[in-house]
Coordinates of C-alpha atoms and ligand atoms in Angstrom, one line a residue:
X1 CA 77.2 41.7 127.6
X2 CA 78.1 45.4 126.9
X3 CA 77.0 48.6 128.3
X4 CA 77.7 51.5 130.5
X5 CA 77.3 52.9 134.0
X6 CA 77.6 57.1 135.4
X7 CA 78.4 57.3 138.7
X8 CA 78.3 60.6 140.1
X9 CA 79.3 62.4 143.2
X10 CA 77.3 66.0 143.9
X11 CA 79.1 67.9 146.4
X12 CA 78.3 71.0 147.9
X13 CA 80.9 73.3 145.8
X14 CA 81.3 70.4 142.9
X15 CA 79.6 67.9 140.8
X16 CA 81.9 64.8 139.8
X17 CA 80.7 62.9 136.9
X18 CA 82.2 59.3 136.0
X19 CA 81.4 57.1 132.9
X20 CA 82.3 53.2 133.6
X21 CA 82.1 50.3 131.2
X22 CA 80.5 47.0 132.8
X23 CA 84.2 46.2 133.8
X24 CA 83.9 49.0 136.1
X25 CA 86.9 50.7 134.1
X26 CA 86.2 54.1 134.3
X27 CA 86.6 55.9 130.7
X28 CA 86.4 59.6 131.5
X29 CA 85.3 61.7 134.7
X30 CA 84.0 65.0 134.1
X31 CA 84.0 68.2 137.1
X32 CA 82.1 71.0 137.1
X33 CA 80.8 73.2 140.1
X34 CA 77.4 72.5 141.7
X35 CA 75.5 76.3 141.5
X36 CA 73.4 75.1 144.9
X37 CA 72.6 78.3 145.5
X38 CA 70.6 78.2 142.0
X39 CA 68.2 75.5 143.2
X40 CA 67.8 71.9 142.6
X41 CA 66.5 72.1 139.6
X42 CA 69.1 74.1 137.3
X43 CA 71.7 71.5 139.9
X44 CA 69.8 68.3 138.5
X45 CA 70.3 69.7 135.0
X46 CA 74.0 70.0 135.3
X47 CA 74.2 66.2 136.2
X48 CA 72.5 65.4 133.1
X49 CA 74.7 68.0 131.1
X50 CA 77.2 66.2 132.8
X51 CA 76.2 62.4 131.4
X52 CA 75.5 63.6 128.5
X53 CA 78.6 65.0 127.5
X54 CA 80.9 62.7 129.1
X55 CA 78.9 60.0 127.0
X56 CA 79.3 62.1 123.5
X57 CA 83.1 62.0 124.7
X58 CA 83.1 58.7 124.5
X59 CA 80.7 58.2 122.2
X60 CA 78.7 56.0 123.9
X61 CA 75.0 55.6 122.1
X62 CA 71.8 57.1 124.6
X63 CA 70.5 53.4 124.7
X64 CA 74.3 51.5 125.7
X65 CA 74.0 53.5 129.4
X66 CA 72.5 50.8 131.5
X67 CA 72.0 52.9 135.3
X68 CA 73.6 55.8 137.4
X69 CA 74.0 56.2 141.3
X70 CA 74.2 59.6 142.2
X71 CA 76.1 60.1 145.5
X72 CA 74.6 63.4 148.0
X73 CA 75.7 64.8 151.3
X74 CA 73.3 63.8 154.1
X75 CA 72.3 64.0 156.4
X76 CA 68.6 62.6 156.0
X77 CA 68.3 60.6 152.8
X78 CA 66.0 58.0 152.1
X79 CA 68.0 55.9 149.6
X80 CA 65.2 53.3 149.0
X81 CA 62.7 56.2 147.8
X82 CA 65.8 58.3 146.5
X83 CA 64.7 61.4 148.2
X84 CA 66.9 64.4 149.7
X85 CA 64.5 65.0 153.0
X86 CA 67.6 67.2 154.0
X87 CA 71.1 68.2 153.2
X88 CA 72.6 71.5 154.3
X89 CA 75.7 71.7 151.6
X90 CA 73.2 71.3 149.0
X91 CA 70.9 73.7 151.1
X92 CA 67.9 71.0 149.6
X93 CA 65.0 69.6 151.5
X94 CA 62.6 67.1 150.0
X95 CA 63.8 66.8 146.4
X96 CA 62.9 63.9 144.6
X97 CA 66.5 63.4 143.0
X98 CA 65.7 59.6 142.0
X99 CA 62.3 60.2 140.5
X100 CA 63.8 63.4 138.7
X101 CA 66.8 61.6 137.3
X102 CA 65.0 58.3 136.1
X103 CA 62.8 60.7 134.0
X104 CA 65.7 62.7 132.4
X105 CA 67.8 59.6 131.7
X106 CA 65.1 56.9 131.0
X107 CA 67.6 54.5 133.4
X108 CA 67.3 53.3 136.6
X109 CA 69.2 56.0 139.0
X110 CA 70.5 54.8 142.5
X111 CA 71.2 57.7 145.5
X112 CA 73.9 56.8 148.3
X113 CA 75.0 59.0 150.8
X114 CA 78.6 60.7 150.7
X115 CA 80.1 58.2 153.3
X116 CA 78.7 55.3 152.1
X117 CA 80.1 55.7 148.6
X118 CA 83.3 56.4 149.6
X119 CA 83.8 53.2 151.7
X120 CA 82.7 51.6 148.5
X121 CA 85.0 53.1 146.4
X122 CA 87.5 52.5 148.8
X123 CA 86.6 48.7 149.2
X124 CA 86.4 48.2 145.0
X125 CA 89.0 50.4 143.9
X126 CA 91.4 51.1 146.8
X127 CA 92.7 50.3 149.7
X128 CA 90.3 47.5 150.6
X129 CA 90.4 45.8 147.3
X130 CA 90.0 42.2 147.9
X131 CA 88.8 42.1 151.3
X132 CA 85.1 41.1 151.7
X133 CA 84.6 43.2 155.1
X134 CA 86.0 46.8 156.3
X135 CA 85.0 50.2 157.9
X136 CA 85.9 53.1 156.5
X137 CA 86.3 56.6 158.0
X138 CA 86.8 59.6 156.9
X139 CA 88.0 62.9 159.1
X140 CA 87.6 66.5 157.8
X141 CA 85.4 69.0 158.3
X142 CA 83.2 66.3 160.2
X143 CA 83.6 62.9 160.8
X144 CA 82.1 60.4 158.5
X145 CA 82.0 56.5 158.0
X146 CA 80.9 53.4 156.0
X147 CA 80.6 49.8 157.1
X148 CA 81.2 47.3 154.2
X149 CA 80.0 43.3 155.3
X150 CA 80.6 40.8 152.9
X151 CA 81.0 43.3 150.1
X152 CA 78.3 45.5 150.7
X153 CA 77.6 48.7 151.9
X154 CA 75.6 48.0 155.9
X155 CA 73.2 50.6 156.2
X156 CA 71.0 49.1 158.4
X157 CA 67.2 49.3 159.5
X158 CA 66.5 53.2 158.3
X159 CA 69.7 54.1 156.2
X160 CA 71.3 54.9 159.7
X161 CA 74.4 52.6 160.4
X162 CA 78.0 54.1 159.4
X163 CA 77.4 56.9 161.4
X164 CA 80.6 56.8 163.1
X165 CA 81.4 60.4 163.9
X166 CA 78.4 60.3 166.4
X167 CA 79.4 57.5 168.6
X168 CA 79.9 59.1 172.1
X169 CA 83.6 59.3 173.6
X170 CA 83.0 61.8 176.4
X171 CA 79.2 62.2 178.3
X172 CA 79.8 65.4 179.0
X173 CA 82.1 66.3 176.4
X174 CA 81.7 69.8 174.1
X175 CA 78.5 70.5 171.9
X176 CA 78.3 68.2 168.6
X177 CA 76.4 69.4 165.2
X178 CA 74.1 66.8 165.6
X179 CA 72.5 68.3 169.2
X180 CA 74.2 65.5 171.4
X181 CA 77.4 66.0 173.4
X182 CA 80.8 64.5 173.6
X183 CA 80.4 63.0 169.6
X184 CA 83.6 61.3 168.3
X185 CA 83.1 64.5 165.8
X186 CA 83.1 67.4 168.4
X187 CA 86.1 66.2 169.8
X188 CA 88.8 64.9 166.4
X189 CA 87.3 66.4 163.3
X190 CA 88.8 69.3 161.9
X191 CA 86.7 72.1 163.1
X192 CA 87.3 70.2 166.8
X193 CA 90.6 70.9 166.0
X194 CA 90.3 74.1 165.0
X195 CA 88.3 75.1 167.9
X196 CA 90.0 73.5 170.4
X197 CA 92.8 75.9 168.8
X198 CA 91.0 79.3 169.1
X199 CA 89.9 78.4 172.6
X200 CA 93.8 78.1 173.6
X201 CA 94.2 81.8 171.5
X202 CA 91.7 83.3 173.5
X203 CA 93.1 82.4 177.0
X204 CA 96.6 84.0 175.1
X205 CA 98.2 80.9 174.4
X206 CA 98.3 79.3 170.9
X207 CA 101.0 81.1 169.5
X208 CA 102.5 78.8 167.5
X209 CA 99.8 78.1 165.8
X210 CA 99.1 81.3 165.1
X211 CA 102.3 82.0 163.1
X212 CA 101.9 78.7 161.2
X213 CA 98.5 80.2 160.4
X214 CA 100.4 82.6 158.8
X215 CA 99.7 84.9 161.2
X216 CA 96.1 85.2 160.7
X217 CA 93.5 83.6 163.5
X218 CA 91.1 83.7 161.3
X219 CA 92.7 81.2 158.9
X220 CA 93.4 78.9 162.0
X221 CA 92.3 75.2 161.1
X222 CA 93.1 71.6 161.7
X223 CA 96.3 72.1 159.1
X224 CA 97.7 74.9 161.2
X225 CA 97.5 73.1 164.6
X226 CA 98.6 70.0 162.9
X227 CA 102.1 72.0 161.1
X228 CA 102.6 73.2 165.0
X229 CA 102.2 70.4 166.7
X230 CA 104.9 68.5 163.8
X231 CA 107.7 71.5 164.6
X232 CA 107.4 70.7 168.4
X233 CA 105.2 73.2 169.6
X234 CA 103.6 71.6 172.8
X235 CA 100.2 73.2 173.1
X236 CA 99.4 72.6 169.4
X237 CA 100.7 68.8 170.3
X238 CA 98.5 68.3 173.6
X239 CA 95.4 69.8 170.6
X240 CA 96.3 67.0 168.3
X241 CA 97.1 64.5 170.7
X242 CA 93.2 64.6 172.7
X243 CA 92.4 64.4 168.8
X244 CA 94.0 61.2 168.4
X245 CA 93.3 59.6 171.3
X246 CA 89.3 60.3 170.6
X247 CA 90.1 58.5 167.3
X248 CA 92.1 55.4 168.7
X249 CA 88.5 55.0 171.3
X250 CA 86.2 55.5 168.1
X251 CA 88.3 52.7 166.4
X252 CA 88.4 50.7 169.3
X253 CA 85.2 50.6 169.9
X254 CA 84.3 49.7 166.5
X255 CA 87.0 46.9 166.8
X256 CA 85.4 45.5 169.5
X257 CA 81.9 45.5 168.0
X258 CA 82.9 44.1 164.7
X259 CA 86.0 42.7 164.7
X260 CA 87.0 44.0 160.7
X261 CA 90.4 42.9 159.1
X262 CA 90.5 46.4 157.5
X263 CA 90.3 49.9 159.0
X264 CA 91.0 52.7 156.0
X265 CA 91.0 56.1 156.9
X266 CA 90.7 59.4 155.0
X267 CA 89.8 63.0 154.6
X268 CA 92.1 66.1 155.0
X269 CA 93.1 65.5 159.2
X270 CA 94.1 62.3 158.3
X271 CA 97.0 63.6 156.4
X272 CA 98.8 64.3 159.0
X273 CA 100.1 60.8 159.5
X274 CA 102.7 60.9 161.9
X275 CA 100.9 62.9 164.3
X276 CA 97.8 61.0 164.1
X277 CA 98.7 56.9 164.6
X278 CA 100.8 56.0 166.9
X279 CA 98.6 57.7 169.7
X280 CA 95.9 55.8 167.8
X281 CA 97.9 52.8 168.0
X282 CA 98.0 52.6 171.6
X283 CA 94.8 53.7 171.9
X284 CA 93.9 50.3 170.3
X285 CA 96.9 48.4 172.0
X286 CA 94.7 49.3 175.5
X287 CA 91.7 48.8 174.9
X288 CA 91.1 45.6 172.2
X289 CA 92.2 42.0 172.4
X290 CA 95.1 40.7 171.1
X291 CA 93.4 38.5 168.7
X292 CA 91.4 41.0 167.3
X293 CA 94.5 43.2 166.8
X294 CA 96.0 40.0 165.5
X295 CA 94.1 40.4 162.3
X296 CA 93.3 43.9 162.1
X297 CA 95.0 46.2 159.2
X298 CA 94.7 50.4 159.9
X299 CA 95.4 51.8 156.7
X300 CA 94.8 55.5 155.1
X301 CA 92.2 56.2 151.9
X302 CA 93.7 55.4 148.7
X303 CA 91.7 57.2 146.4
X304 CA 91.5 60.8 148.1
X305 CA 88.6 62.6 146.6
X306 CA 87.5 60.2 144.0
X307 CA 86.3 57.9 146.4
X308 CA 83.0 58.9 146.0
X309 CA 82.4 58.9 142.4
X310 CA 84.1 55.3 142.0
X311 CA 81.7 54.8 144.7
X312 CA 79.1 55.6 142.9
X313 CA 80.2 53.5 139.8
X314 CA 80.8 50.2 141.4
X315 CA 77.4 50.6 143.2
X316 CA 75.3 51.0 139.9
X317 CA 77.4 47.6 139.2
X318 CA 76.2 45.8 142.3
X319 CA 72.6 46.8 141.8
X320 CA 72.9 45.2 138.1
X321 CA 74.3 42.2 139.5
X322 CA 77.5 42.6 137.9
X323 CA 80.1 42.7 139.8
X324 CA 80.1 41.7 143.8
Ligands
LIG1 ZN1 77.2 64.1 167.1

């Protein structure tokens, strides 16, 4: 059996293109930037510039490519139907991506969210390789996650499960994005960070952070309070700590709910290493069995921003049936 797979991963700012063989050995990746603000339309035919270049690259006849999952920020997808209801990166609401796609191409098209993908990726062709069950979580700007069972990505009843950045940590905790309060996001993600930062700046504190901002408060973020907190400053170090501590109870919690072998984190805050696991380590030291801890790896991302787009290429390959 021969054949072909695109996997793609459409990010706000860029669109990331893969070409895979039915190995799942991915011959050439293609990156070009999204245009959002030029509507869905002139975006959905730069994915299809996309595929079709990337296959005269490897010249790879219209008829060999077999399917394509296309990968979208959420937050309210309907995978099943394929439709965008709403993304704010994109700035889309109700585009029919699958329907659109499976036109252009004349192949079945598959739509994940962001998250999702990436724990995918991750579990194929990263740091979970080889192990049927894992979470996956990734800390930047928000906080997202993925729950792989027995291979697969767990999306349970309405597309919902994975959503790890809104599991509460604090009831009365500061504002999240989502409306509720106390979110694992409002209080570890990098704009938590960051604001938890400015907050100090305003009540004339901060100023180590300040200077690693470069002097700038208007270019203070997660890194800056992160490069503080590693020279010793103690107010960028209580900022970070709070951080980590939130994460340790997110992980906990999902430790104690599922009970993975395999805990891989990524994203931009995660970076910062050193800062970020032993308090998260304790965190988990206090608050989950020993035999679940017995068994239970913590590891970062392996495949950085690519995660996605692999993602995308190993899912086209499990709705074919041909790989696991
Ligand atoms: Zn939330």
């Amino acid at each position: 059996m021969s054949g072909y797979v695109i996997g793609t991963d459409l990010g706000g700012t860029k669109i990331l293109t893969a070409l895979a063989d039915i190995n799942g050995t991915v011959l050439a990746e293609l990156r070009q930037p999204t245009g959002a603000g030029e509507g869905p339309e002139r975006v959905i035919e730069r994915i299809v510039d996309s595929i079709t270049a990337l296959q005269h690259k490897c010249g790879v006849p219209p008829g060999a490519l077999m399917a394509a999952a296309v990968v979208v920020p959420g937050p309210e997808l309907d995978t099943g139907q394929g439709i965008v209801h709403f993304s704010n990166n994109l700035g889309w609401r109700n585009v029919e991506l699958k329907k659109v796609l499976q036109n252009r191409l004349q192949v079945p098209v598959y739509i994940e969210n962001d998250a999702n993908a990436a724990a995918l990726g991750e579990h194929i062709y990263g740091a979970g390789d080889g192990i049927q069950d894992m979470v996956y979580i990734t800390v930047s700007t928000g906080i997202g996650g993925g729950i792989i069972i027995n291979g697969r990505i767990y999306r349970g009843v309405s597309d919902g499960a994975g959503e790890i950045g809104h599991m509460t940590i604090m009831p009365d905790g500061p504002p999240c994005t989502c409306g509720n309060v106390g979110c694992l996001e409002a209080l570890a993600s990098g704009t938590a960070i960051a604001r938890a930062a400015l907050e100090l700046i305003e009540e004339g504190g901060g100023e180590a952070v300040i200077k690693a901002a470069g002097g700038n408060i208007n270019e203070v973020d997660a890194r800056a309070v992160a490069a503080a907190a590693l020279n010793g400053d103690a107010e960028a170090g209580v900022i970070i700590n709070g951080a980590a501590r939130a994460l340790g109870i997110g992980i906990a919690n999902i430790v104690n709910v599922i009970n993975p072998p395999l805990i891989v984190l990524g994203g931009g805050v995660m970076e910062s290493r050193e800062l970020f696991w032993p308090v998260m380590e304790r965190e988990l030291q206090d608050r989950c069995f020993k035999v679940q801890l017995k068994n239970l790896k913590v590891v970062p991302a392996a495949l950085s921003t690519r995660a996605g787009v692999l993602g995308a290429a190993a899912l086209v390959l499990q709705n074919l049936e041909i790989c696991s």
